[in-house]
Amino acid sequence: MKNLENKVAVVTGASKGIGAGIAKSLAAAGASVVVNYASSKAGADEVVAEIVNNGGKALALQGSVTSLDDLNRLFEETKQSLGAVDILVNNAGVYKFGAIEEITADDFHNQFNTNVLGLLLSTQVALKNFNDNGGSIINIGSVVSSIAPVGSSIYTATKGAVDSITHVLSKELAPKNIRVNSINPGMIETEGTHTAGIIGSDFQVEAVRTTPLGRIGQPKDIASIAVFLASEDSAWLTGETLLAGGGVR
Ligand SMILES: NC(=O)c1ccc[n+]([C@@H]2O[C@H](COP(=O)([O-])OP(=O)(O)OC[C@H]3O[C@@H](n4cnc5c(N)ncnc54)[C@H](OP(=O)(O)O)[C@@H]3O)[C@@H](O)[C@H]2O)c1
């Protein structure tokens, strides 16, 4: 039997990048997976098609993590189509870098709304639809909360908040047998890092130079850790922030 057979997983922001990689790996491990997206229906449909072609079960569901109405609808549809939730991956996130002189209130609200409020609201609504036996919540943080890169004050603040929320909720949800852990990736090649102009930039060269394992990551480097944290193999881990950056710390 596969590791995650009979489990239901919701991955926010799974139409591309790290979330898409995690959704595919959870499905390959046997979970039925909701591939959530905000606007990229085509991307989410592609992820679902790949999972189904490989014999897995998946469903693309639209919804912004910043909207309670969307989240209520999404988790209701999940419950009706697949059953109660066992695994939530809070992956949806946005990033924008800039020196303190350049940042705006919009940058602040945009990143905090998605990366922090979105994570809190997704967790709140998911909990109403969680399996009574418990499960696993996996938050996607970032190594930036440890290494604090220049020009990342807003983004790093959001990921510092993610670390704190993981710590708090690991205690708050332990009585329900829900484990809460974070994966904090280093630089990963995704649609997002391509669009932001990070891939191919001096920033990438510097990241490779300062990464002990000598490369940047790929979504599958994070996806295998998510499968571990979703499964009973990590039953004794909660409240952890796993640095997943090829040795960057
Ligand atoms: N890539 C890296 O180097 C790196 C490193 C450390 C941590 N991370 C974290 O990893 C996560 C994913 O990053 P990525 O590079 O894979 O990003 P990406 O390629 O830009 O993909 C972002 C995903 O999030 C979704 N999304 C954005 N806003 C949303 C919202 N309001 N509601 C629902 N979904 C939303 C997008 O959906 P649509 O396409 O439909 O808008 C997309 O599926 C983020 O939390 C990021 O902070 C990334």
PDB file of C-alpha atoms and ligand atoms in Angstrom:
ATOM      1  CA  MET A   1       0.000   0.000   0.000  1.00  0.00           C
ATOM      2  CA  LYS A   2       1.217   3.494  -0.838  1.00  0.00           C
ATOM      3  CA  ASN A   3       2.160   5.831   2.024  1.00  0.00           C
ATOM      4  CA  LEU A   4      -0.776   8.243   1.612  1.00  0.00           C
ATOM      5  CA  GLU A   5      -3.459   5.849   0.353  1.00  0.00           C
ATOM      6  CA  ASN A   6      -7.001   7.003   1.366  1.00  0.00           C
ATOM      7  CA  LYS A   7      -5.721  10.442   2.410  1.00  0.00           C
ATOM      8  CA  VAL A   8      -7.172  13.712   1.120  1.00  0.00           C
ATOM      9  CA  ALA A   9      -4.765  16.607   0.589  1.00  0.00           C
ATOM     10  CA  VAL A  10      -5.349  20.253  -0.293  1.00  0.00           C
ATOM     11  CA  VAL A  11      -2.395  22.154  -1.744  1.00  0.00           C
ATOM     12  CA  THR A  12      -2.887  25.901  -2.053  1.00  0.00           C
ATOM     13  CA  GLY A  13      -1.244  27.574  -5.041  1.00  0.00           C
ATOM     14  CA  ALA A  14      -0.636  24.300  -6.869  1.00  0.00           C
ATOM     15  CA  SER A  15      -1.054  25.501 -10.465  1.00  0.00           C
ATOM     16  CA  LYS A  16       2.701  25.984 -10.785  1.00  0.00           C
ATOM     17  CA  GLY A  17       6.068  25.902  -9.053  1.00  0.00           C
ATOM     18  CA  ILE A  18       6.597  24.281  -5.679  1.00  0.00           C
ATOM     19  CA  GLY A  19       2.868  23.713  -5.090  1.00  0.00           C
ATOM     20  CA  ALA A  20       2.487  21.832  -8.384  1.00  0.00           C
ATOM     21  CA  GLY A  21       5.497  19.667  -7.490  1.00  0.00           C
ATOM     22  CA  ILE A  22       4.052  18.900  -4.063  1.00  0.00           C
ATOM     23  CA  ALA A  23       0.598  18.080  -5.476  1.00  0.00           C
ATOM     24  CA  LYS A  24       2.114  15.603  -7.961  1.00  0.00           C
ATOM     25  CA  SER A  25       4.239  13.894  -5.315  1.00  0.00           C
ATOM     26  CA  LEU A  26       1.397  13.625  -2.784  1.00  0.00           C
ATOM     27  CA  ALA A  27      -0.761  12.061  -5.505  1.00  0.00           C
ATOM     28  CA  ALA A  28       2.033   9.662  -6.500  1.00  0.00           C
ATOM     29  CA  ALA A  29       2.149   8.606  -2.839  1.00  0.00           C
ATOM     30  CA  GLY A  30      -1.566   7.730  -3.024  1.00  0.00           C
ATOM     31  CA  ALA A  31      -3.378  10.860  -1.782  1.00  0.00           C
ATOM     32  CA  SER A  32      -6.404  12.381  -3.526  1.00  0.00           C
ATOM     33  CA  VAL A  33      -5.307  15.954  -4.129  1.00  0.00           C
ATOM     34  CA  VAL A  34      -7.030  19.301  -4.529  1.00  0.00           C
ATOM     35  CA  VAL A  35      -4.944  21.469  -6.844  1.00  0.00           C
ATOM     36  CA  ASN A  36      -5.923  24.972  -5.793  1.00  0.00           C
ATOM     37  CA  TYR A  37      -5.198  28.010  -7.963  1.00  0.00           C
ATOM     38  CA  ALA A  38      -6.086  31.699  -7.930  1.00  0.00           C
ATOM     39  CA  SER A  39      -6.114  32.573 -11.639  1.00  0.00           C
ATOM     40  CA  SER A  40      -4.089  29.987 -13.598  1.00  0.00           C
ATOM     41  CA  LYS A  41      -6.825  27.492 -14.512  1.00  0.00           C
ATOM     42  CA  ALA A  42      -4.758  26.119 -17.404  1.00  0.00           C
ATOM     43  CA  GLY A  43      -1.806  25.433 -15.112  1.00  0.00           C
ATOM     44  CA  ALA A  44      -3.994  23.683 -12.529  1.00  0.00           C
ATOM     45  CA  ASP A  45      -5.720  21.609 -15.235  1.00  0.00           C
ATOM     46  CA  GLU A  46      -2.297  20.503 -16.521  1.00  0.00           C
ATOM     47  CA  VAL A  47      -1.223  19.393 -13.049  1.00  0.00           C
ATOM     48  CA  VAL A  48      -4.481  17.451 -12.604  1.00  0.00           C
ATOM     49  CA  ALA A  49      -4.112  15.835 -16.064  1.00  0.00           C
ATOM     50  CA  GLU A  50      -0.571  14.683 -15.256  1.00  0.00           C
ATOM     51  CA  ILE A  51      -1.721  13.182 -11.945  1.00  0.00           C
ATOM     52  CA  VAL A  52      -4.688  11.418 -13.538  1.00  0.00           C
ATOM     53  CA  ASN A  53      -2.551  10.103 -16.436  1.00  0.00           C
ATOM     54  CA  ASN A  54      -0.255   8.565 -13.855  1.00  0.00           C
ATOM     55  CA  GLY A  55      -3.189   6.773 -12.212  1.00  0.00           C
ATOM     56  CA  GLY A  56      -3.776   9.283  -9.411  1.00  0.00           C
ATOM     57  CA  LYS A  57      -6.804  11.257  -8.262  1.00  0.00           C
ATOM     58  CA  ALA A  58      -6.928  15.077  -8.340  1.00  0.00           C
ATOM     59  CA  LEU A  59      -9.310  17.976  -8.687  1.00  0.00           C
ATOM     60  CA  ALA A  60      -8.563  21.591  -9.697  1.00  0.00           C
ATOM     61  CA  LEU A  61     -10.387  24.112  -7.513  1.00  0.00           C
ATOM     62  CA  GLN A  62     -10.225  27.881  -7.905  1.00  0.00           C
ATOM     63  CA  GLY A  63     -10.115  30.150  -4.876  1.00  0.00           C
ATOM     64  CA  SER A  64      -7.988  32.920  -3.438  1.00  0.00           C
ATOM     65  CA  VAL A  65      -6.538  32.160  -0.018  1.00  0.00           C
ATOM     66  CA  THR A  66      -7.250  35.781   0.873  1.00  0.00           C
ATOM     67  CA  SER A  67     -11.032  35.297   0.566  1.00  0.00           C
ATOM     68  CA  LEU A  68     -13.059  33.527   3.252  1.00  0.00           C
ATOM     69  CA  ASP A  69     -15.941  33.042   0.811  1.00  0.00           C
ATOM     70  CA  ASP A  70     -13.627  31.342  -1.684  1.00  0.00           C
ATOM     71  CA  LEU A  71     -12.095  29.148   1.013  1.00  0.00           C
ATOM     72  CA  ASN A  72     -15.478  28.097   2.410  1.00  0.00           C
ATOM     73  CA  ARG A  73     -16.578  27.103  -1.098  1.00  0.00           C
ATOM     74  CA  LEU A  74     -13.300  25.322  -1.837  1.00  0.00           C
ATOM     75  CA  PHE A  75     -13.301  23.208   1.318  1.00  0.00           C
ATOM     76  CA  GLU A  76     -17.032  22.426   0.956  1.00  0.00           C
ATOM     77  CA  GLU A  77     -16.376  21.182  -2.598  1.00  0.00           C
ATOM     78  CA  THR A  78     -13.387  19.197  -1.338  1.00  0.00           C
ATOM     79  CA  LYS A  79     -15.463  17.481   1.316  1.00  0.00           C
ATOM     80  CA  GLN A  80     -18.265  16.651  -1.092  1.00  0.00           C
ATOM     81  CA  SER A  81     -15.966  15.346  -3.836  1.00  0.00           C
ATOM     82  CA  LEU A  82     -13.167  13.670  -1.900  1.00  0.00           C
ATOM     83  CA  GLY A  83     -14.117  13.549   1.811  1.00  0.00           C
ATOM     84  CA  ALA A  84     -12.616  15.048   4.975  1.00  0.00           C
ATOM     85  CA  VAL A  85      -9.182  16.665   4.744  1.00  0.00           C
ATOM     86  CA  ASP A  86      -6.109  14.870   6.167  1.00  0.00           C
ATOM     87  CA  ILE A  87      -3.337  17.049   4.762  1.00  0.00           C
ATOM     88  CA  LEU A  88      -3.196  20.806   4.145  1.00  0.00           C
ATOM     89  CA  VAL A  89      -0.204  22.345   2.394  1.00  0.00           C
ATOM     90  CA  ASN A  90      -0.164  26.127   2.807  1.00  0.00           C
ATOM     91  CA  ASN A  91       1.990  26.893  -0.196  1.00  0.00           C
ATOM     92  CA  ALA A  92       0.291  29.851  -1.959  1.00  0.00           C
ATOM     93  CA  GLY A  93       2.608  32.802  -1.672  1.00  0.00           C
ATOM     94  CA  VAL A  94       3.926  35.887  -3.413  1.00  0.00           C
ATOM     95  CA  TYR A  95       7.269  37.628  -3.253  1.00  0.00           C
ATOM     96  CA  LYS A  96       8.622  41.005  -4.270  1.00  0.00           C
ATOM     97  CA  PHE A  97      12.021  42.344  -3.351  1.00  0.00           C
ATOM     98  CA  GLY A  98      13.147  45.927  -2.895  1.00  0.00           C
ATOM     99  CA  ALA A  99      15.242  48.196  -0.699  1.00  0.00           C
ATOM    100  CA  ILE A 100      13.572  49.969   2.219  1.00  0.00           C
ATOM    101  CA  GLU A 101      13.507  53.198   0.160  1.00  0.00           C
ATOM    102  CA  GLU A 102      11.372  51.488  -2.516  1.00  0.00           C
ATOM    103  CA  ILE A 103       8.759  49.544  -0.557  1.00  0.00           C
ATOM    104  CA  THR A 104       5.124  50.619  -0.573  1.00  0.00           C
ATOM    105  CA  ALA A 105       2.072  49.959   1.563  1.00  0.00           C
ATOM    106  CA  ASP A 106       0.634  47.977  -1.358  1.00  0.00           C
ATOM    107  CA  ASP A 107       3.701  45.694  -1.362  1.00  0.00           C
ATOM    108  CA  PHE A 108       3.197  45.160   2.353  1.00  0.00           C
ATOM    109  CA  HIS A 109      -0.511  44.399   2.145  1.00  0.00           C
ATOM    110  CA  ASN A 110      -0.179  42.192  -0.918  1.00  0.00           C
ATOM    111  CA  GLN A 111       2.530  39.975   0.580  1.00  0.00           C
ATOM    112  CA  PHE A 112       1.114  39.884   4.112  1.00  0.00           C
ATOM    113  CA  ASN A 113      -2.424  39.211   2.846  1.00  0.00           C
ATOM    114  CA  THR A 114      -1.366  36.201   0.804  1.00  0.00           C
ATOM    115  CA  ASN A 115       1.549  34.779   2.789  1.00  0.00           C
ATOM    116  CA  VAL A 116       0.249  35.339   6.332  1.00  0.00           C
ATOM    117  CA  LEU A 117      -3.487  36.109   6.391  1.00  0.00           C
ATOM    118  CA  GLY A 118      -4.074  33.625   3.542  1.00  0.00           C
ATOM    119  CA  LEU A 119      -2.263  30.904   5.474  1.00  0.00           C
ATOM    120  CA  LEU A 120      -4.255  31.640   8.638  1.00  0.00           C
ATOM    121  CA  LEU A 121      -7.618  31.699   6.851  1.00  0.00           C
ATOM    122  CA  SER A 122      -6.861  28.535   4.853  1.00  0.00           C
ATOM    123  CA  THR A 123      -5.954  26.759   8.073  1.00  0.00           C
ATOM    124  CA  GLN A 124      -9.042  28.055   9.878  1.00  0.00           C
ATOM    125  CA  VAL A 125     -11.439  26.866   7.171  1.00  0.00           C
ATOM    126  CA  ALA A 126      -9.563  23.583   6.605  1.00  0.00           C
ATOM    127  CA  LEU A 127      -9.888  22.760  10.299  1.00  0.00           C
ATOM    128  CA  LYS A 128     -13.687  22.779  10.027  1.00  0.00           C
ATOM    129  CA  ASN A 129     -13.364  20.085   7.364  1.00  0.00           C
ATOM    130  CA  PHE A 130     -10.518  18.044   8.857  1.00  0.00           C
ATOM    131  CA  ASN A 131     -10.575  14.348   9.589  1.00  0.00           C
ATOM    132  CA  ASP A 132     -11.548  13.758  13.244  1.00  0.00           C
ATOM    133  CA  ASN A 133      -8.505  11.502  13.636  1.00  0.00           C
ATOM    134  CA  GLY A 134      -6.128  14.405  12.945  1.00  0.00           C
ATOM    135  CA  GLY A 135      -3.634  14.916  10.167  1.00  0.00           C
ATOM    136  CA  SER A 136      -0.794  17.093   8.960  1.00  0.00           C
ATOM    137  CA  ILE A 137      -0.476  20.769   8.081  1.00  0.00           C
ATOM    138  CA  ILE A 138       2.600  21.799   6.147  1.00  0.00           C
ATOM    139  CA  ASN A 139       3.451  25.486   5.826  1.00  0.00           C
ATOM    140  CA  ILE A 140       5.848  26.655   3.155  1.00  0.00           C
ATOM    141  CA  GLY A 141       8.152  29.225   4.722  1.00  0.00           C
ATOM    142  CA  SER A 142      11.550  30.177   3.345  1.00  0.00           C
ATOM    143  CA  VAL A 143      15.211  30.183   4.334  1.00  0.00           C
ATOM    144  CA  VAL A 144      14.948  33.982   4.151  1.00  0.00           C
ATOM    145  CA  SER A 145      13.638  33.960   7.743  1.00  0.00           C
ATOM    146  CA  SER A 146      17.040  32.549   8.762  1.00  0.00           C
ATOM    147  CA  ILE A 147      19.431  34.308   6.355  1.00  0.00           C
ATOM    148  CA  ALA A 148      17.599  37.676   6.041  1.00  0.00           C
ATOM    149  CA  PRO A 149      18.752  38.758   2.554  1.00  0.00           C
ATOM    150  CA  VAL A 150      19.236  42.459   1.885  1.00  0.00           C
ATOM    151  CA  GLY A 151      16.219  43.979   0.088  1.00  0.00           C
ATOM    152  CA  SER A 152      13.694  41.470   1.401  1.00  0.00           C
ATOM    153  CA  SER A 153      12.306  43.170   4.491  1.00  0.00           C
ATOM    154  CA  ILE A 154       8.615  42.641   3.694  1.00  0.00           C
ATOM    155  CA  TYR A 155       8.916  39.123   2.281  1.00  0.00           C
ATOM    156  CA  THR A 156      11.240  37.991   5.075  1.00  0.00           C
ATOM    157  CA  ALA A 157       8.839  39.447   7.645  1.00  0.00           C
ATOM    158  CA  THR A 158       6.002  37.372   6.152  1.00  0.00           C
ATOM    159  CA  LYS A 159       8.074  34.196   6.374  1.00  0.00           C
ATOM    160  CA  GLY A 160       9.176  35.017   9.925  1.00  0.00           C
ATOM    161  CA  ALA A 161       5.466  35.192  10.719  1.00  0.00           C
ATOM    162  CA  VAL A 162       4.982  31.776   9.080  1.00  0.00           C
ATOM    163  CA  ASP A 163       7.664  30.296  11.372  1.00  0.00           C
ATOM    164  CA  SER A 164       5.893  31.779  14.400  1.00  0.00           C
ATOM    165  CA  ILE A 165       2.465  30.541  13.312  1.00  0.00           C
ATOM    166  CA  THR A 166       3.870  27.029  12.788  1.00  0.00           C
ATOM    167  CA  HIS A 167       5.270  27.090  16.317  1.00  0.00           C
ATOM    168  CA  VAL A 168       2.010  28.349  17.879  1.00  0.00           C
ATOM    169  CA  LEU A 169      -0.342  26.074  15.922  1.00  0.00           C
ATOM    170  CA  SER A 170       1.794  22.990  16.536  1.00  0.00           C
ATOM    171  CA  LYS A 171       0.879  23.387  20.214  1.00  0.00           C
ATOM    172  CA  GLU A 172      -2.669  24.626  19.658  1.00  0.00           C
ATOM    173  CA  LEU A 173      -3.613  21.753  17.325  1.00  0.00           C
ATOM    174  CA  ALA A 174      -1.685  18.948  19.032  1.00  0.00           C
ATOM    175  CA  PRO A 175      -4.724  17.943  21.146  1.00  0.00           C
ATOM    176  CA  LYS A 176      -6.556  17.281  17.850  1.00  0.00           C
ATOM    177  CA  ASN A 177      -3.615  15.129  16.696  1.00  0.00           C
ATOM    178  CA  ILE A 178      -2.884  17.602  13.911  1.00  0.00           C
ATOM    179  CA  ARG A 179       0.832  18.100  13.366  1.00  0.00           C
ATOM    180  CA  VAL A 180       2.033  21.451  12.004  1.00  0.00           C
ATOM    181  CA  ASN A 181       5.459  21.801  10.407  1.00  0.00           C
ATOM    182  CA  SER A 182       7.156  24.161   7.969  1.00  0.00           C
ATOM    183  CA  ILE A 183       9.430  23.508   5.046  1.00  0.00           C
ATOM    184  CA  ASN A 184      11.706  26.508   4.486  1.00  0.00           C
ATOM    185  CA  PRO A 185      13.143  26.222   0.967  1.00  0.00           C
ATOM    186  CA  GLY A 186      16.201  27.971  -0.375  1.00  0.00           C
ATOM    187  CA  MET A 187      16.058  29.299  -3.944  1.00  0.00           C
ATOM    188  CA  ILE A 188      13.944  27.027  -6.175  1.00  0.00           C
ATOM    189  CA  GLU A 189      13.520  27.243  -9.930  1.00  0.00           C
ATOM    190  CA  THR A 190       9.798  27.914 -10.467  1.00  0.00           C
ATOM    191  CA  GLU A 191       7.549  29.956 -12.751  1.00  0.00           C
ATOM    192  CA  GLY A 192       7.578  32.552  -9.976  1.00  0.00           C
ATOM    193  CA  THR A 193      11.360  32.875  -9.753  1.00  0.00           C
ATOM    194  CA  HIS A 194      11.540  33.020 -13.574  1.00  0.00           C
ATOM    195  CA  THR A 195       8.887  35.768 -13.744  1.00  0.00           C
ATOM    196  CA  ALA A 196      10.559  37.735 -10.954  1.00  0.00           C
ATOM    197  CA  GLY A 197      13.798  37.725 -12.987  1.00  0.00           C
ATOM    198  CA  ILE A 198      15.651  35.820 -10.244  1.00  0.00           C
ATOM    199  CA  ILE A 199      16.583  32.878 -12.454  1.00  0.00           C
ATOM    200  CA  GLY A 200      19.521  33.929 -14.602  1.00  0.00           C
ATOM    201  CA  SER A 201      20.325  36.940 -12.416  1.00  0.00           C
ATOM    202  CA  ASP A 202      23.322  37.754 -10.189  1.00  0.00           C
ATOM    203  CA  PHE A 203      21.051  36.787  -7.310  1.00  0.00           C
ATOM    204  CA  GLN A 204      20.991  33.195  -8.602  1.00  0.00           C
ATOM    205  CA  VAL A 205      24.768  33.163  -9.127  1.00  0.00           C
ATOM    206  CA  GLU A 206      25.232  34.330  -5.540  1.00  0.00           C
ATOM    207  CA  ALA A 207      22.728  31.736  -4.270  1.00  0.00           C
ATOM    208  CA  VAL A 208      24.655  28.919  -5.967  1.00  0.00           C
ATOM    209  CA  ARG A 209      27.962  30.263  -4.616  1.00  0.00           C
ATOM    210  CA  THR A 210      26.649  30.340  -1.045  1.00  0.00           C
ATOM    211  CA  THR A 211      24.826  26.991  -1.175  1.00  0.00           C
ATOM    212  CA  PRO A 212      26.973  24.175   0.224  1.00  0.00           C
ATOM    213  CA  LEU A 213      25.468  21.635  -2.207  1.00  0.00           C
ATOM    214  CA  GLY A 214      26.357  24.005  -5.059  1.00  0.00           C
ATOM    215  CA  ARG A 215      23.076  24.454  -6.943  1.00  0.00           C
ATOM    216  CA  ILE A 216      19.614  25.929  -6.560  1.00  0.00           C
ATOM    217  CA  GLY A 217      16.678  23.585  -5.894  1.00  0.00           C
ATOM    218  CA  GLN A 218      13.880  22.171  -8.021  1.00  0.00           C
ATOM    219  CA  PRO A 219      10.255  21.694  -6.866  1.00  0.00           C
ATOM    220  CA  LYS A 220      10.855  17.932  -6.458  1.00  0.00           C
ATOM    221  CA  ASP A 221      13.514  18.671  -3.817  1.00  0.00           C
ATOM    222  CA  ILE A 222      10.738  20.159  -1.669  1.00  0.00           C
ATOM    223  CA  ALA A 223       7.979  17.762  -2.734  1.00  0.00           C
ATOM    224  CA  SER A 224       9.677  14.684  -1.265  1.00  0.00           C
ATOM    225  CA  ILE A 225       9.990  16.453   2.099  1.00  0.00           C
ATOM    226  CA  ALA A 226       6.282  17.348   1.952  1.00  0.00           C
ATOM    227  CA  VAL A 227       5.390  13.678   1.396  1.00  0.00           C
ATOM    228  CA  PHE A 228       7.468  12.769   4.451  1.00  0.00           C
ATOM    229  CA  LEU A 229       5.796  15.442   6.609  1.00  0.00           C
ATOM    230  CA  ALA A 230       2.349  14.398   5.361  1.00  0.00           C
ATOM    231  CA  SER A 231       2.923  10.752   6.213  1.00  0.00           C
ATOM    232  CA  GLU A 232       3.100   8.753   9.433  1.00  0.00           C
ATOM    233  CA  ASP A 233       6.868   8.462   8.859  1.00  0.00           C
ATOM    234  CA  SER A 234       7.063  11.894  10.526  1.00  0.00           C
ATOM    235  CA  ALA A 235       4.504  11.083  13.261  1.00  0.00           C
ATOM    236  CA  TRP A 236       6.792  12.383  16.010  1.00  0.00           C
ATOM    237  CA  LEU A 237       7.521  15.737  14.348  1.00  0.00           C
ATOM    238  CA  THR A 238       5.486  18.834  15.034  1.00  0.00           C
ATOM    239  CA  GLY A 239       6.427  22.505  15.307  1.00  0.00           C
ATOM    240  CA  GLU A 240       9.535  21.964  13.170  1.00  0.00           C
ATOM    241  CA  THR A 241      10.861  24.366  10.552  1.00  0.00           C
ATOM    242  CA  LEU A 242      12.921  22.222   8.189  1.00  0.00           C
ATOM    243  CA  LEU A 243      15.518  24.236   6.300  1.00  0.00           C
ATOM    244  CA  ALA A 244      15.489  22.860   2.758  1.00  0.00           C
ATOM    245  CA  GLY A 245      18.156  24.850   0.991  1.00  0.00           C
ATOM    246  CA  GLY A 246      21.032  22.526   0.160  1.00  0.00           C
ATOM    247  CA  GLY A 247      22.800  23.482   3.380  1.00  0.00           C
ATOM    248  CA  VAL A 248      22.017  27.217   3.411  1.00  0.00           C
ATOM    249  CA  ARG A 249      21.398  28.407   6.967  1.00  0.00           C
TER     250      ARG A 249
HETATM  251  N1  LIG B   1      10.731  29.700  -5.486  1.00  0.00           N
HETATM  252  C1  LIG B   1      11.512  29.944  -4.455  1.00  0.00           C
HETATM  253  O1  LIG B   1      12.731  30.204  -4.598  1.00  0.00           O
HETATM  254  C2  LIG B   1      10.968  29.879  -3.065  1.00  0.00           C
HETATM  255  C3  LIG B   1      11.862  29.791  -1.979  1.00  0.00           C
HETATM  256  C4  LIG B   1      11.364  29.733  -0.692  1.00  0.00           C
HETATM  257  C5  LIG B   1      10.001  29.747  -0.476  1.00  0.00           C
HETATM  258  N2  LIG B   1       9.147  29.842  -1.532  1.00  0.00           N
HETATM  259  C6  LIG B   1       7.711  29.846  -1.235  1.00  0.00           C
HETATM  260  O2  LIG B   1       7.114  28.782  -1.921  1.00  0.00           O
HETATM  261  C7  LIG B   1       5.775  29.089  -2.285  1.00  0.00           C
HETATM  262  C8  LIG B   1       5.574  28.899  -3.780  1.00  0.00           C
HETATM  263  O3  LIG B   1       6.535  29.671  -4.482  1.00  0.00           O
HETATM  264  P1  LIG B   1       6.771  29.433  -6.056  1.00  0.00           P
HETATM  265  O4  LIG B   1       8.098  29.998  -6.371  1.00  0.00           O
HETATM  266  O5  LIG B   1       6.453  28.037  -6.418  1.00  0.00           O
HETATM  267  O6  LIG B   1       5.656  30.422  -6.639  1.00  0.00           O
HETATM  268  P2  LIG B   1       4.988  30.554  -8.111  1.00  0.00           P
HETATM  269  O7  LIG B   1       5.725  29.732  -9.102  1.00  0.00           O
HETATM  270  O8  LIG B   1       4.847  32.011  -8.328  1.00  0.00           O
HETATM  271  O9  LIG B   1       3.544  29.929  -7.857  1.00  0.00           O
HETATM  272  C9  LIG B   1       2.719  30.539  -6.910  1.00  0.00           C
HETATM  273  C10 LIG B   1       1.441  29.763  -6.748  1.00  0.00           C
HETATM  274  O10 LIG B   1       0.665  30.412  -5.730  1.00  0.00           O
HETATM  275  C11 LIG B   1      -0.622  30.695  -6.245  1.00  0.00           C
HETATM  276  N3  LIG B   1      -1.217  31.864  -5.609  1.00  0.00           N
HETATM  277  C12 LIG B   1      -0.742  33.135  -5.524  1.00  0.00           C
HETATM  278  N4  LIG B   1      -1.602  33.913  -4.842  1.00  0.00           N
HETATM  279  C13 LIG B   1      -2.640  33.111  -4.495  1.00  0.00           C
HETATM  280  C14 LIG B   1      -3.846  33.313  -3.790  1.00  0.00           C
HETATM  281  N5  LIG B   1      -4.178  34.516  -3.315  1.00  0.00           N
HETATM  282  N6  LIG B   1      -4.671  32.259  -3.612  1.00  0.00           N
HETATM  283  C15 LIG B   1      -4.373  31.023  -4.092  1.00  0.00           C
HETATM  284  N7  LIG B   1      -3.241  30.775  -4.764  1.00  0.00           N
HETATM  285  C16 LIG B   1      -2.392  31.809  -4.962  1.00  0.00           C
HETATM  286  C17 LIG B   1      -0.430  30.856  -7.734  1.00  0.00           C
HETATM  287  O11 LIG B   1      -1.690  30.631  -8.385  1.00  0.00           O
HETATM  288  P3  LIG B   1      -2.076  31.402  -9.757  1.00  0.00           P
HETATM  289  O12 LIG B   1      -0.981  31.079 -10.714  1.00  0.00           O
HETATM  290  O13 LIG B   1      -3.386  30.851 -10.124  1.00  0.00           O
HETATM  291  O14 LIG B   1      -2.087  32.861  -9.402  1.00  0.00           O
HETATM  292  C18 LIG B   1       0.598  29.763  -8.016  1.00  0.00           C
HETATM  293  O15 LIG B   1      -0.045  28.503  -8.116  1.00  0.00           O
HETATM  294  C19 LIG B   1       5.547  30.527  -1.799  1.00  0.00           C
HETATM  295  O16 LIG B   1       4.954  30.503  -0.524  1.00  0.00           O
HETATM  296  C20 LIG B   1       6.967  31.076  -1.711  1.00  0.00           C
HETATM  297  O17 LIG B   1       7.057  32.147  -0.793  1.00  0.00           O
HETATM  298  C21 LIG B   1       9.588  29.917  -2.817  1.00  0.00           C
END
